[in-house]
């Protein structure tokens, strides 16, 4: 993990998606700064909830989970 994010993790916990949203909501949401736009929309699904513009956003649990699940490198890379 240190090579991936550049920071050593001493402790961690695993949670399911429902618990993740509850934790984020319990702390009043999280602030996320995106250096570039993250567009999770596809040609078949133009849902604006999958578009996060460059800049700082205050996200609730559902929004944070949506952003965390977007893969800009495509679905195929998930199987690798």
mmCIF file of C-alpha atoms in Angstrom:
data_model
loop_
_atom_site.group_PDB
_atom_site.id
_atom_site.type_symbol
_atom_site.label_atom_id
_atom_site.label_comp_id
_atom_site.label_asym_id
_atom_site.label_seq_id
_atom_site.Cartn_x
_atom_site.Cartn_y
_atom_site.Cartn_z
ATOM 1 C CA UNK A 1 0.000 0.000 0.000
ATOM 2 C CA UNK A 2 2.899 2.349 0.685
ATOM 3 C CA UNK A 3 3.909 2.223 -2.991
ATOM 4 C CA UNK A 4 0.343 2.870 -4.118
ATOM 5 C CA UNK A 5 -0.522 5.908 -1.999
ATOM 6 C CA UNK A 6 2.903 7.050 -0.817
ATOM 7 C CA UNK A 7 2.027 6.761 2.872
ATOM 8 C CA UNK A 8 2.617 3.931 5.302
ATOM 9 C CA UNK A 9 -0.541 2.589 6.909
ATOM 10 C CA UNK A 10 -0.074 1.378 10.465
ATOM 11 C CA UNK A 11 -3.695 0.401 11.077
ATOM 12 C CA UNK A 12 -6.751 -0.132 8.937
ATOM 13 C CA UNK A 13 -10.210 -1.607 8.993
ATOM 14 C CA UNK A 14 -12.370 -3.189 6.330
ATOM 15 C CA UNK A 15 -16.012 -2.196 6.045
ATOM 16 C CA UNK A 16 -18.781 -3.013 3.631
ATOM 17 C CA UNK A 17 -20.335 -0.361 1.410
ATOM 18 C CA UNK A 18 -23.325 0.253 3.660
ATOM 19 C CA UNK A 19 -21.095 0.801 6.691
ATOM 20 C CA UNK A 20 -18.832 3.101 4.663
ATOM 21 C CA UNK A 21 -21.757 5.405 3.857
ATOM 22 C CA UNK A 22 -22.901 5.356 7.495
ATOM 23 C CA UNK A 23 -19.425 6.307 8.754
ATOM 24 C CA UNK A 24 -19.109 9.209 6.313
ATOM 25 C CA UNK A 25 -22.602 10.445 7.210
ATOM 26 C CA UNK A 26 -21.876 10.068 10.955
ATOM 27 C CA UNK A 27 -18.952 12.505 10.722
ATOM 28 C CA UNK A 28 -20.992 15.014 8.728
ATOM 29 C CA UNK A 29 -19.538 14.125 5.333
ATOM 30 C CA UNK A 30 -16.027 14.463 3.961
ATOM 31 C CA UNK A 31 -14.211 17.079 1.916
ATOM 32 C CA UNK A 32 -12.507 15.786 -1.221
ATOM 33 C CA UNK A 33 -10.293 17.838 -3.534
ATOM 34 C CA UNK A 34 -10.077 16.488 -7.057
ATOM 35 C CA UNK A 35 -7.139 17.657 -9.197
ATOM 36 C CA UNK A 36 -9.155 16.841 -12.323
ATOM 37 C CA UNK A 37 -12.737 15.995 -13.251
ATOM 38 C CA UNK A 38 -13.786 12.401 -12.548
ATOM 39 C CA UNK A 39 -16.404 11.263 -15.052
ATOM 40 C CA UNK A 40 -17.896 7.848 -14.333
ATOM 41 C CA UNK A 41 -20.610 8.205 -16.947
ATOM 42 C CA UNK A 42 -20.761 5.900 -19.959
ATOM 43 C CA UNK A 43 -22.308 6.329 -23.389
ATOM 44 C CA UNK A 44 -25.271 4.275 -22.153
ATOM 45 C CA UNK A 45 -25.553 5.950 -18.750
ATOM 46 C CA UNK A 46 -25.233 9.747 -18.648
ATOM 47 C CA UNK A 47 -26.271 9.999 -14.974
ATOM 48 C CA UNK A 48 -24.970 13.325 -13.633
ATOM 49 C CA UNK A 49 -24.443 11.702 -10.195
ATOM 50 C CA UNK A 50 -21.421 9.993 -11.765
ATOM 51 C CA UNK A 51 -19.750 13.300 -12.699
ATOM 52 C CA UNK A 52 -17.457 15.008 -10.168
ATOM 53 C CA UNK A 53 -15.899 18.234 -11.441
ATOM 54 C CA UNK A 54 -12.367 19.350 -10.619
ATOM 55 C CA UNK A 55 -12.167 21.165 -7.300
ATOM 56 C CA UNK A 56 -13.216 20.699 -3.687
ATOM 57 C CA UNK A 57 -16.478 18.968 -2.831
ATOM 58 C CA UNK A 58 -18.241 18.189 0.441
ATOM 59 C CA UNK A 59 -19.673 14.687 -0.005
ATOM 60 C CA UNK A 60 -22.219 12.720 1.981
ATOM 61 C CA UNK A 61 -21.857 8.960 2.393
ATOM 62 C CA UNK A 62 -23.639 8.010 -0.816
ATOM 63 C CA UNK A 63 -21.681 10.535 -2.875
ATOM 64 C CA UNK A 64 -18.365 9.432 -1.342
ATOM 65 C CA UNK A 65 -19.116 5.794 -2.113
ATOM 66 C CA UNK A 66 -20.129 6.673 -5.669
ATOM 67 C CA UNK A 67 -16.844 8.521 -6.203
ATOM 68 C CA UNK A 68 -14.813 5.711 -4.612
ATOM 69 C CA UNK A 69 -16.376 3.134 -6.929
ATOM 70 C CA UNK A 70 -15.719 4.999 -10.202
ATOM 71 C CA UNK A 71 -12.979 3.418 -12.279
ATOM 72 C CA UNK A 72 -11.599 5.785 -14.904
ATOM 73 C CA UNK A 73 -9.531 2.984 -16.411
ATOM 74 C CA UNK A 74 -12.642 1.008 -17.307
ATOM 75 C CA UNK A 75 -14.428 -2.111 -16.191
ATOM 76 C CA UNK A 76 -11.959 -4.470 -17.863
ATOM 77 C CA UNK A 77 -9.142 -3.448 -15.509
ATOM 78 C CA UNK A 78 -11.225 -4.556 -12.500
ATOM 79 C CA UNK A 79 -10.721 -8.191 -13.533
ATOM 80 C CA UNK A 80 -6.935 -7.871 -13.783
#
